[in-house]
C-alpha atoms as a PDB file:
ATOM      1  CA  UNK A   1     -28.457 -18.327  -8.545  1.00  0.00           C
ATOM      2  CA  UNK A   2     -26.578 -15.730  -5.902  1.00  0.00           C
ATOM      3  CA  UNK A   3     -23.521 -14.340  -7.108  1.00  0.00           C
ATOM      4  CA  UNK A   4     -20.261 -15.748  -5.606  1.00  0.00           C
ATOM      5  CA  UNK A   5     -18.796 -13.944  -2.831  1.00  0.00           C
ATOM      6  CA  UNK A   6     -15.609 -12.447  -2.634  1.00  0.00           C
ATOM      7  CA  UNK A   7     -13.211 -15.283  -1.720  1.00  0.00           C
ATOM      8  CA  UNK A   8     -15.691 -17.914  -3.870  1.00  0.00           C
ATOM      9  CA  UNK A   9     -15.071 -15.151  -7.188  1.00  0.00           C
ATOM     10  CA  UNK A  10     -10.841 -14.918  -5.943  1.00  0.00           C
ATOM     11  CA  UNK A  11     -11.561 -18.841  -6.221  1.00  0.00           C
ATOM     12  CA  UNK A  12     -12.492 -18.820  -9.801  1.00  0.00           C
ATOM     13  CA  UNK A  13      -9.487 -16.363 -10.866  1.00  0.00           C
ATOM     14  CA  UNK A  14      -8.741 -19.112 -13.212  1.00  0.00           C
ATOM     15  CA  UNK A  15     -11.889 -17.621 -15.094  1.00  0.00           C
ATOM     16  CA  UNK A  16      -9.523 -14.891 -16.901  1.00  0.00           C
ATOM     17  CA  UNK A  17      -6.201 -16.264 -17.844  1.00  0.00           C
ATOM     18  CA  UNK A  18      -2.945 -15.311 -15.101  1.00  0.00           C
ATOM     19  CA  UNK A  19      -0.637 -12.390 -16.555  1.00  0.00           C
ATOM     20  CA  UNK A  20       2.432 -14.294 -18.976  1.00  0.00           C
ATOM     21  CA  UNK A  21       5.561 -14.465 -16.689  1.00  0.00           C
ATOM     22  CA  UNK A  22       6.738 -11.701 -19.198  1.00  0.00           C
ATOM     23  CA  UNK A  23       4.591  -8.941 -18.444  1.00  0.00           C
ATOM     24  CA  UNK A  24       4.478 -10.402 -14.736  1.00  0.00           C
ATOM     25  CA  UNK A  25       8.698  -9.515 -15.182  1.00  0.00           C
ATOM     26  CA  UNK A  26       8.024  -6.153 -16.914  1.00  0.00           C
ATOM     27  CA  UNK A  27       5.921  -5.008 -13.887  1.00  0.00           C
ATOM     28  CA  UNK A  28       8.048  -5.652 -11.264  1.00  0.00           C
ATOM     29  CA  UNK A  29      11.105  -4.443 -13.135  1.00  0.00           C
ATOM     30  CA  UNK A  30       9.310  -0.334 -14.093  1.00  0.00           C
ATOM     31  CA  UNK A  31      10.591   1.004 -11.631  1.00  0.00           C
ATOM     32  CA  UNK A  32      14.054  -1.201 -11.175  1.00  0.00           C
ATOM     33  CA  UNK A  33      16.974   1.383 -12.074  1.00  0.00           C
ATOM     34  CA  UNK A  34      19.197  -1.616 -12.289  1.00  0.00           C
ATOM     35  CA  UNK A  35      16.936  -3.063 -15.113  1.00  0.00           C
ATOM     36  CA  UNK A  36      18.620  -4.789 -17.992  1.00  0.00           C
ATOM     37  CA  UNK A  37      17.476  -4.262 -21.645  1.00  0.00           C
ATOM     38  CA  UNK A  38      18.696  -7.495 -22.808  1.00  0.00           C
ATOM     39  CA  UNK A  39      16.905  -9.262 -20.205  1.00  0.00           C
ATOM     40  CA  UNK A  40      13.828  -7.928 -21.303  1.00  0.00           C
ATOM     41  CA  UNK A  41      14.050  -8.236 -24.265  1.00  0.00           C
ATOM     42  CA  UNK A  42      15.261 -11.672 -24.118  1.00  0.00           C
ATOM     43  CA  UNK A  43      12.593 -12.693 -22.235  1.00  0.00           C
ATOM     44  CA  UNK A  44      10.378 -11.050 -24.599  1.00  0.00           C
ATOM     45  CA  UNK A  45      11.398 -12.713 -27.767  1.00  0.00           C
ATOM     46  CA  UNK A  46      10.240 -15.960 -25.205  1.00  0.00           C
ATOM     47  CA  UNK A  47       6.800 -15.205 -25.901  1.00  0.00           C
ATOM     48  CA  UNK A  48       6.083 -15.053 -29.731  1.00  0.00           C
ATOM     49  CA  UNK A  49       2.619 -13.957 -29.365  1.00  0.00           C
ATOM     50  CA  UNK A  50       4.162 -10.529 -27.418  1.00  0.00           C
ATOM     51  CA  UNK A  51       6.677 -10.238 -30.163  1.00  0.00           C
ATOM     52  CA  UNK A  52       4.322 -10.168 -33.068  1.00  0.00           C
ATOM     53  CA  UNK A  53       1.943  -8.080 -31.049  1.00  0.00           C
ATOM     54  CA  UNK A  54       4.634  -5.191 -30.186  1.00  0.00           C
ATOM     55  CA  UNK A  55       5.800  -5.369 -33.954  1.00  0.00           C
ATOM     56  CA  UNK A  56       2.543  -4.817 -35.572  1.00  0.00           C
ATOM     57  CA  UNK A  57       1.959  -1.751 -33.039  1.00  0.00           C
ATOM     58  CA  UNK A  58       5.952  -0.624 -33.442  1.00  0.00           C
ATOM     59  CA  UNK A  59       4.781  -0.123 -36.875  1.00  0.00           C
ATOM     60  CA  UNK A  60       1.843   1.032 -36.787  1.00  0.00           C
ATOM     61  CA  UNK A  61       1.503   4.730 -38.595  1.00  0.00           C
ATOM     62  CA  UNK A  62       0.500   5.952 -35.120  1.00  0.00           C
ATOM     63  CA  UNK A  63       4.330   6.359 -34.657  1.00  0.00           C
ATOM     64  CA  UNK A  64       4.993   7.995 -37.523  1.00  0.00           C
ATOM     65  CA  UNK A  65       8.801   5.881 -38.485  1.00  0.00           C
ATOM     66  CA  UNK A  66      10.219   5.809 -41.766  1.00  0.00           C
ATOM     67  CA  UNK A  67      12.510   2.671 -41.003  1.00  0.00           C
ATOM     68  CA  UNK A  68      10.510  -0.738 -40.317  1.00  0.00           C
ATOM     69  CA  UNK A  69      11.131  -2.023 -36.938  1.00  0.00           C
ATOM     70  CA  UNK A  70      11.631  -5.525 -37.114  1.00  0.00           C
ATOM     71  CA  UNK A  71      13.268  -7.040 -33.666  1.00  0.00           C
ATOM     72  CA  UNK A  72      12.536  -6.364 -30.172  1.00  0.00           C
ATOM     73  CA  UNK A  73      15.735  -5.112 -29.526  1.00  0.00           C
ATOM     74  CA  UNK A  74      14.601  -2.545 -32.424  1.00  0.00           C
ATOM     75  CA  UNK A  75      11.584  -1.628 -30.282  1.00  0.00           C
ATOM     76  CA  UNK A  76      13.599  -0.816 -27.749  1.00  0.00           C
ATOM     77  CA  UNK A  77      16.151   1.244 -29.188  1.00  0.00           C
ATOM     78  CA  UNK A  78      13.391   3.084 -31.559  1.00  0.00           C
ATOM     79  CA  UNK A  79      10.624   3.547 -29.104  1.00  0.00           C
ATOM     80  CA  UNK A  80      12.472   3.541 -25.556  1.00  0.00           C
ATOM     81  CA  UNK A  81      11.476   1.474 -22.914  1.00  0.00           C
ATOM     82  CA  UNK A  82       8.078   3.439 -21.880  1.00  0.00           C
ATOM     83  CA  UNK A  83       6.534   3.584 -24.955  1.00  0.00           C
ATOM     84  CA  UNK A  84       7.843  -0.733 -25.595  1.00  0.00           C
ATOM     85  CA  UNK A  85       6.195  -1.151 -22.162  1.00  0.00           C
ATOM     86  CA  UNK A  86       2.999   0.220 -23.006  1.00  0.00           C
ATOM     87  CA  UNK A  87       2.522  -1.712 -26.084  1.00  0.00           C
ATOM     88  CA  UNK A  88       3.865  -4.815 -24.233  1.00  0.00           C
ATOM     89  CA  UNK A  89       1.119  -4.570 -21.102  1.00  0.00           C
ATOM     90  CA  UNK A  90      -2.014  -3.438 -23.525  1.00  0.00           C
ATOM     91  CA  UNK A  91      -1.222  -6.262 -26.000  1.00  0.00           C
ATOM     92  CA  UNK A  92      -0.613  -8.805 -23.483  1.00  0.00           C
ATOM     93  CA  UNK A  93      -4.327  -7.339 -21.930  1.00  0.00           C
ATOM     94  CA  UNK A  94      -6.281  -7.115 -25.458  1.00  0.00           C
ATOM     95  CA  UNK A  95      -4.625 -10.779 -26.680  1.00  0.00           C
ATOM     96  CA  UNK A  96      -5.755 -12.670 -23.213  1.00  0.00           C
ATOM     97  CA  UNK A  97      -8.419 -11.435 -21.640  1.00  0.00           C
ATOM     98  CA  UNK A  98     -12.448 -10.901 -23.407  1.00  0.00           C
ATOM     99  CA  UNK A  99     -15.667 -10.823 -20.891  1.00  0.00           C
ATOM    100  CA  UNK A 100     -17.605 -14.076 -22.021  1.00  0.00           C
ATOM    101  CA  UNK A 101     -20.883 -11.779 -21.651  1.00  0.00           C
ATOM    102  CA  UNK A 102     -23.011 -10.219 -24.526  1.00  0.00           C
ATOM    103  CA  UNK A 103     -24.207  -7.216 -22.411  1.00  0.00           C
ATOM    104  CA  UNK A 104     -20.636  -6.077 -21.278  1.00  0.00           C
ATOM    105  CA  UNK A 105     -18.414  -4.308 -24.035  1.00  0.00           C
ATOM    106  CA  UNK A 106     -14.818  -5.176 -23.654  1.00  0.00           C
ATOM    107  CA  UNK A 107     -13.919  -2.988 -25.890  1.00  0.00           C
ATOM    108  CA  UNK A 108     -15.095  -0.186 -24.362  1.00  0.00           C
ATOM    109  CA  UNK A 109     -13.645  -1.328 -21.010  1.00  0.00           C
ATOM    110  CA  UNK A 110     -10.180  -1.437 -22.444  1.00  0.00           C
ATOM    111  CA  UNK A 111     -10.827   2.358 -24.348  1.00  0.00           C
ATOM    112  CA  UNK A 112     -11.467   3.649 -21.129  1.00  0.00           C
ATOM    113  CA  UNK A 113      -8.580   1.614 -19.076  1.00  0.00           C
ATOM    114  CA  UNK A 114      -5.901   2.987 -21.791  1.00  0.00           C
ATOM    115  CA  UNK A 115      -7.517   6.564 -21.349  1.00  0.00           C
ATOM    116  CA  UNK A 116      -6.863   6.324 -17.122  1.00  0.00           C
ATOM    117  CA  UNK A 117      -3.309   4.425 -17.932  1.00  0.00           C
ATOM    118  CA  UNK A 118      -2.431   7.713 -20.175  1.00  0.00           C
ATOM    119  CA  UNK A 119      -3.549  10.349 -17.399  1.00  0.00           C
ATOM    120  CA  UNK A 120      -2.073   8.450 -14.482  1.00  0.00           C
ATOM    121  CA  UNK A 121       1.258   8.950 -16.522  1.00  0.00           C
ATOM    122  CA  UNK A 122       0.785  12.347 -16.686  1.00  0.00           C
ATOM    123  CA  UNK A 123      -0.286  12.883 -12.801  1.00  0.00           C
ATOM    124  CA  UNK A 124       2.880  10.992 -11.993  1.00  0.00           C
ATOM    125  CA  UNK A 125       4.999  13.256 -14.120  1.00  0.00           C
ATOM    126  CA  UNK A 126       3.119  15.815 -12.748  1.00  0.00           C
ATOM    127  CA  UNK A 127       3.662  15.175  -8.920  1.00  0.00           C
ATOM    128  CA  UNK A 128       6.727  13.834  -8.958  1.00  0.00           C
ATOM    129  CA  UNK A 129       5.803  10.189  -8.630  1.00  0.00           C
ATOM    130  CA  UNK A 130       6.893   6.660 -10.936  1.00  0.00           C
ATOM    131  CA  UNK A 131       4.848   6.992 -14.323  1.00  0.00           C
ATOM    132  CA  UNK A 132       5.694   3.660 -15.191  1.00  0.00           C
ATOM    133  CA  UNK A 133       4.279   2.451 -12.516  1.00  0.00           C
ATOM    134  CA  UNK A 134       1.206   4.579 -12.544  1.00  0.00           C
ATOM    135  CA  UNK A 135       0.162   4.038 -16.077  1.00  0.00           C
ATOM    136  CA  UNK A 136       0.116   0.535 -15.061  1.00  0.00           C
ATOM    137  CA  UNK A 137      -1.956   0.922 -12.635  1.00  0.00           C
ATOM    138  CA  UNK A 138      -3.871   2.602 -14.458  1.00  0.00           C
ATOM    139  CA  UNK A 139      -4.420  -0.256 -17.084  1.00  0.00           C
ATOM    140  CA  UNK A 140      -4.734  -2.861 -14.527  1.00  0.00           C
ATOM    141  CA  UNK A 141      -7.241  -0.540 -12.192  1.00  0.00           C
ATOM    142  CA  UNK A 142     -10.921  -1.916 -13.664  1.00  0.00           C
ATOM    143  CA  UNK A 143      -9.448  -5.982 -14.057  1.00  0.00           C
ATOM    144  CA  UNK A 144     -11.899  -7.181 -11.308  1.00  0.00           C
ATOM    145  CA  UNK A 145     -14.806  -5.386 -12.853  1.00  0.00           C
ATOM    146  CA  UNK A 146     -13.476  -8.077 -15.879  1.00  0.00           C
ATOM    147  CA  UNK A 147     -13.189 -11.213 -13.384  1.00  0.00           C
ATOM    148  CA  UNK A 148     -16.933 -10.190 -12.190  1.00  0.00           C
ATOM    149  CA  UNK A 149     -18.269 -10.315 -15.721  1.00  0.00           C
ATOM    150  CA  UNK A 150     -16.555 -13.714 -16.414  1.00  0.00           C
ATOM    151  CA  UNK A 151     -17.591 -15.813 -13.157  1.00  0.00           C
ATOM    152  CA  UNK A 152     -21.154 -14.018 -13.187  1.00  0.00           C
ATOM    153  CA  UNK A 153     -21.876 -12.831 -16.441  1.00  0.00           C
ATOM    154  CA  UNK A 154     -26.075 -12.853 -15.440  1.00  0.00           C
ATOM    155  CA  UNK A 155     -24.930 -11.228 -12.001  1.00  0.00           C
ATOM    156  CA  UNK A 156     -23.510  -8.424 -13.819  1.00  0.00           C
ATOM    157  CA  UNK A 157     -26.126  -7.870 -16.167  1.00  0.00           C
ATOM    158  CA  UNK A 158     -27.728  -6.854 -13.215  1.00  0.00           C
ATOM    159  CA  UNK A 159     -25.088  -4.123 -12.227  1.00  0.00           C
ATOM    160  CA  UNK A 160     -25.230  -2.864 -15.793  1.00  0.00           C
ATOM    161  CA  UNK A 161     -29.295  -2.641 -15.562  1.00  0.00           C
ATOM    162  CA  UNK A 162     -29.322  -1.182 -12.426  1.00  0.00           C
ATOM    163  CA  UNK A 163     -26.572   1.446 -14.271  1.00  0.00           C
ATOM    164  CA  UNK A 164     -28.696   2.570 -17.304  1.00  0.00           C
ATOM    165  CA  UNK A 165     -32.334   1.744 -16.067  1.00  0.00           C
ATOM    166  CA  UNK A 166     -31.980   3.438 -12.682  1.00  0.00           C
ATOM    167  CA  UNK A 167     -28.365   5.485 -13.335  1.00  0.00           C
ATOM    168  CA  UNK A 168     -26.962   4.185 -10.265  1.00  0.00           C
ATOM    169  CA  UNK A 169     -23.102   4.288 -10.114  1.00  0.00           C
ATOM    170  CA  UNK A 170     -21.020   1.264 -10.884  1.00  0.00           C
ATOM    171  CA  UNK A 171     -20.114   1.163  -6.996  1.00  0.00           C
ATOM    172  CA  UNK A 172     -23.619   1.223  -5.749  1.00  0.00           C
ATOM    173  CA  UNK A 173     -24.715  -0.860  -7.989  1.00  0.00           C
ATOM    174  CA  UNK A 174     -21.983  -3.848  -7.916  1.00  0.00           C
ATOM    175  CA  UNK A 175     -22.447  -3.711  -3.988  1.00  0.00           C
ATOM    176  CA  UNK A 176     -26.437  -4.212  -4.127  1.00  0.00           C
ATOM    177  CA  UNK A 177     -25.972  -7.109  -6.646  1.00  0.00           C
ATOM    178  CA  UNK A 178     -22.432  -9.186  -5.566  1.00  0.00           C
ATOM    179  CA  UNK A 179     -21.866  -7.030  -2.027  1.00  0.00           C
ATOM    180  CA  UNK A 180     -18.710  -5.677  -3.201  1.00  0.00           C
ATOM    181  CA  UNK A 181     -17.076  -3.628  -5.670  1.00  0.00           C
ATOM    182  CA  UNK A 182     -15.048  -3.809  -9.081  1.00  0.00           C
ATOM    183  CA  UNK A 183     -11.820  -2.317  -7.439  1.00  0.00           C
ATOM    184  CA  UNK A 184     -11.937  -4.598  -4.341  1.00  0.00           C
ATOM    185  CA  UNK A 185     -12.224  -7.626  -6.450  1.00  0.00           C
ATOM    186  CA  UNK A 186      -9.393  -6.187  -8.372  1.00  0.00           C
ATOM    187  CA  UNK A 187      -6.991  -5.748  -5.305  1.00  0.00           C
ATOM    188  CA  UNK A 188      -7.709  -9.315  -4.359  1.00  0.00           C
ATOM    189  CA  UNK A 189      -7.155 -10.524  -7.699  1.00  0.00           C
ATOM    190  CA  UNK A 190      -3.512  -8.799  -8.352  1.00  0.00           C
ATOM    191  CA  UNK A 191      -2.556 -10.069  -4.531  1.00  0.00           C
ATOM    192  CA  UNK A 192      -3.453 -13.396  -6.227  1.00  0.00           C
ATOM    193  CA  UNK A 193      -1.520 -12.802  -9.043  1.00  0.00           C
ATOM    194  CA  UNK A 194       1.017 -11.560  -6.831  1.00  0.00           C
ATOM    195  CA  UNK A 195       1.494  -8.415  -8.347  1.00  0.00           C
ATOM    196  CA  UNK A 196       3.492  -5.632  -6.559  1.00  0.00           C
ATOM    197  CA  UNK A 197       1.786  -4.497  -3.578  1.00  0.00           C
ATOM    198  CA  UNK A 198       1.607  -0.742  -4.460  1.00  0.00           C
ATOM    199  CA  UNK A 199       0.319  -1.910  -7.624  1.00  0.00           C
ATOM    200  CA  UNK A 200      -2.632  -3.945  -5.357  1.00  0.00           C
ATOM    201  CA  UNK A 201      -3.045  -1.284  -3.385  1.00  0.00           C
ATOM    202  CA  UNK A 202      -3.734   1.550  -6.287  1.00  0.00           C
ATOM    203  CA  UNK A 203      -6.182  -1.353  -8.082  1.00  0.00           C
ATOM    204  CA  UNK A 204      -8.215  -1.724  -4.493  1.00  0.00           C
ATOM    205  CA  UNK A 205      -7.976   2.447  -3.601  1.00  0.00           C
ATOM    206  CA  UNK A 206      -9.047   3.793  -7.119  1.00  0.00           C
ATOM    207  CA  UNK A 207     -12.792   4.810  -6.172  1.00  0.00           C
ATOM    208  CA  UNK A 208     -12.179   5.399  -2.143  1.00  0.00           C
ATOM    209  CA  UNK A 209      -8.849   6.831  -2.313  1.00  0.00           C
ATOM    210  CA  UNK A 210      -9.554   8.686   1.580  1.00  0.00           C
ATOM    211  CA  UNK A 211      -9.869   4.801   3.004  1.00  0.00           C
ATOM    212  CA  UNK A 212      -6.562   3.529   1.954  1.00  0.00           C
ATOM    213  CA  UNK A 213      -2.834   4.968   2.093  1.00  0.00           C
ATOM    214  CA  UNK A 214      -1.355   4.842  -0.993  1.00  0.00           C
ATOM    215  CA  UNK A 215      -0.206   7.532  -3.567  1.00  0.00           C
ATOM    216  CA  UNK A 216      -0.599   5.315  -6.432  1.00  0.00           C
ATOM    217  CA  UNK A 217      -3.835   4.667  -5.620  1.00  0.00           C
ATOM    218  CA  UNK A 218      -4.661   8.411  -5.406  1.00  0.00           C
ATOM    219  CA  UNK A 219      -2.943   8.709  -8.503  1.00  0.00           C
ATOM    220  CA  UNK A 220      -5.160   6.607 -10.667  1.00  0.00           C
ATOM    221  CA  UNK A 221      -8.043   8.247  -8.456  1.00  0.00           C
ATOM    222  CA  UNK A 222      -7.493  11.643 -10.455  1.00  0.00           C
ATOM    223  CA  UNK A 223      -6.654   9.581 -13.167  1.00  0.00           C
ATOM    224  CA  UNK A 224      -9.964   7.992 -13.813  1.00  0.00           C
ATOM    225  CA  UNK A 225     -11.993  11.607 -13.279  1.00  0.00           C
ATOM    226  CA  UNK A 226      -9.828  12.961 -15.798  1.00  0.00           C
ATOM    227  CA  UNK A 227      -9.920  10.743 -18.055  1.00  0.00           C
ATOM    228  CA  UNK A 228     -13.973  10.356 -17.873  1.00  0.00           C
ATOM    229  CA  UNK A 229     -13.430  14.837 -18.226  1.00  0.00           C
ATOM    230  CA  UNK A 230     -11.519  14.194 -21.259  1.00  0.00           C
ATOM    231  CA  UNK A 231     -13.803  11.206 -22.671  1.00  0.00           C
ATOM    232  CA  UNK A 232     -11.115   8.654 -23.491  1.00  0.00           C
ATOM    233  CA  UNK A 233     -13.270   5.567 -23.919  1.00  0.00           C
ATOM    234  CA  UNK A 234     -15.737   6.426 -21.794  1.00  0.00           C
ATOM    235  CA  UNK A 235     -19.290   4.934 -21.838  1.00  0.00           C
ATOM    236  CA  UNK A 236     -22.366   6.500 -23.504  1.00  0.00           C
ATOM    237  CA  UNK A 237     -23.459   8.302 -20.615  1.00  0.00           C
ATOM    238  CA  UNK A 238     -20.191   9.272 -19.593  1.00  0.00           C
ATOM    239  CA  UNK A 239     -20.321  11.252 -16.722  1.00  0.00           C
ATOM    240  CA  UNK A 240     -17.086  12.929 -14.737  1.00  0.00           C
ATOM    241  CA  UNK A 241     -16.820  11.021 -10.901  1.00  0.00           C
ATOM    242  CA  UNK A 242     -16.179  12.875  -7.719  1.00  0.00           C
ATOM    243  CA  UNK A 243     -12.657  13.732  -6.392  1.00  0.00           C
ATOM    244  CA  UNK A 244     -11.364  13.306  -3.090  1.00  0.00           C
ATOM    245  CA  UNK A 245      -9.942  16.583  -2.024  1.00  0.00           C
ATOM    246  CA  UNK A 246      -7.709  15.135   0.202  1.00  0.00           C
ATOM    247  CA  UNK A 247      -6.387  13.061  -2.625  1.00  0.00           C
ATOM    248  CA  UNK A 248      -5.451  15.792  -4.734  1.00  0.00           C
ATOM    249  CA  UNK A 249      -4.500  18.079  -1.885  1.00  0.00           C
ATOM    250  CA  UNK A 250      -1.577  15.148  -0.745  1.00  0.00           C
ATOM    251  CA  UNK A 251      -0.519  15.004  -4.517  1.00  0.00           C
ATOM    252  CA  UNK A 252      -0.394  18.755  -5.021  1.00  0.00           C
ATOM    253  CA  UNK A 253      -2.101  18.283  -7.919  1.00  0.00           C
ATOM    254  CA  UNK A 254      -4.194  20.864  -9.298  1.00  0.00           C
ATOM    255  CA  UNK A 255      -6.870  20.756 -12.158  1.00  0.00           C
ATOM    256  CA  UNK A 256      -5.433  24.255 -14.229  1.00  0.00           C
ATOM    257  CA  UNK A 257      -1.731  23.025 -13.803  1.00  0.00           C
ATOM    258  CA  UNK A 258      -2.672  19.837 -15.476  1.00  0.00           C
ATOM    259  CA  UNK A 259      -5.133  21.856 -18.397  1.00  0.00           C
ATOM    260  CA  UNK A 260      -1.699  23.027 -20.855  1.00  0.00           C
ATOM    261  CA  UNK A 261      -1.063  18.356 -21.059  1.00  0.00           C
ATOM    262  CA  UNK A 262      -4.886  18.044 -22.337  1.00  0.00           C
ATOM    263  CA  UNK A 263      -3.513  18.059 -26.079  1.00  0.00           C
ATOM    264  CA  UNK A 264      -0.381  15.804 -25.139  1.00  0.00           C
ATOM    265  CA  UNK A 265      -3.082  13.101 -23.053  1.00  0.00           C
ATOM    266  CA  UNK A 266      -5.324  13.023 -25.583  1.00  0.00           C
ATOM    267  CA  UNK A 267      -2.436  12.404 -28.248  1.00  0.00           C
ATOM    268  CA  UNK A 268      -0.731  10.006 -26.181  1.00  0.00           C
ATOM    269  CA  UNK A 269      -4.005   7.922 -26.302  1.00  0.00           C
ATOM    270  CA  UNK A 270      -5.016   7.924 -29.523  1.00  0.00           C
ATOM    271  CA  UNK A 271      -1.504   7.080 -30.567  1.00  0.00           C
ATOM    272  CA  UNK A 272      -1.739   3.841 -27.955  1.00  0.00           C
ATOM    273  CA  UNK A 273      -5.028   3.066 -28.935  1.00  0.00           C
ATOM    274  CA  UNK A 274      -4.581   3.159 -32.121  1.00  0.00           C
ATOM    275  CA  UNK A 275      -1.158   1.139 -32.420  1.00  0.00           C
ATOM    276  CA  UNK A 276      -3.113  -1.320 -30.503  1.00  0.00           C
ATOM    277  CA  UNK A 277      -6.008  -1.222 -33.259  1.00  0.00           C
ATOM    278  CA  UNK A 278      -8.078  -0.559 -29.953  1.00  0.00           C
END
């Protein structure tokens, strides 16, 4: 059986559950100024599944708290909104969505998603850009390589054979078995879920950064490279992707000014990954 094509796999985006209206909120309200606590975390304590979820990591020993945080409104006021995000987004991420394949680690997808979500932060800080909105497009960047393994589980078997038999990269690899790539599919999927459109854009731009416009989607370029440099969650034979030039070159980004935040990225994510028991 041929893999579905790109608007048949878009067709089956019921395959991996839609985002909760929550998180869908959260998103679009990162980089809203005007955005009201007690709105969020109203619409939080709407979603008891979220609530539990941000407790458990709120408490985790990862944050090192001597009080017990026991509201969202707690969260909030404890962690701030950046660190209440992240918990919010990975939870909602790790609670809903699981590839139904046995040759496709999930786990290991979501290590190395947190990892990218951590250094796209950092970039953003770094260049002067949202990092809100980065480090969730970081996390969201690899969520059509998840809605390939779901529709075509035996389809992507293939990819990852091709991969580890014949080291081909994910890209070449996804294209000689569906015709199209992870971050494509990924693009499509968040303009499904009608996601913000920088937030599309970055998803769809992450490995071909030079054929698109966007910043974001630069962002989480450098993002990924770094994080496969640093190893967070990477796979077995992890192995450090090209950079665009131009892409770091437009973000004035440069590899030795970003070298002194190693420690604090690769603290960050072991803090988020293990609040999230990751």
């Amino acid at each position: 059986m041929n893999p579905p094509d790109l608007e048949e796999l878009i067709g089956h985006a019921d395959a991996i559950p839609s985002l909760p209206e929550i998180v869908r909120h959260l998103i679009h309200s990162l980089d809203d100024d005007l955005a009201d606590v007690d709105t969020l975390v109203h619409d939080i304590n709407s979603d008891p599944a979220i609530v539990g979820r941000l407790l458990a990591a709120a408490n985790s020993a990862a944050f090192g708290l001597s009080a017990r945080i026991d509201s969202a409104r707690q969260a909030f006021l404890v962690l701030g909104i950046n660190r209440v995000s992240a918990i919010i987004l990975g939870a909602a991420l790790l609670d809903r969505y699981h590839a139904g394949s046995p040759d496709f680690d999930a786990r290991l997808l979501w290590r190395h998603t947190f990892g990218v979500a951590v250094c796209a932060r950092v970039i953003a800080e770094a260049s002067d850009e949202e990092p809100e909105t980065a480090f969730t497009a970081g996390l969201l960047h690899d969520i059509g390589q998840l809605l390939m393994v779901s529709v075509a589980p035996a389809a992507y078997a293939r990819v990852l054979a091709l991969q580890s038999e014949d080291d081909w990269s994910v890209l070449a690899a996804e294209h000689e078995v569906f015709g199209y790539n992870h971050a494509q599919a990924g693009g499509r999927l968040a303009d499904y879920w009608r996601l913000p459109r920088d937030i599309a854009e970055a998803i769809a731009a992450h490995h071909e950064p030079d054929r698109f416009d966007s910043t974001l989607g630069e962002i989480v370029h450098l993002a990924e490279a770094l994080a496969h440099a640093l190893d967070l969650g990477g796979p077995p034979n992890n192995r450090v992707p090209a950079v665009s030039d131009r892409a770091s070159a437009r973000l004035g980004v440069r590899w030795r000014d970003l070298a002194p935040h190693f420690g604090e990225i690769e603290a960050r994510y072991d803090g988020l990954r293990i609040a999230l028991a990751l």
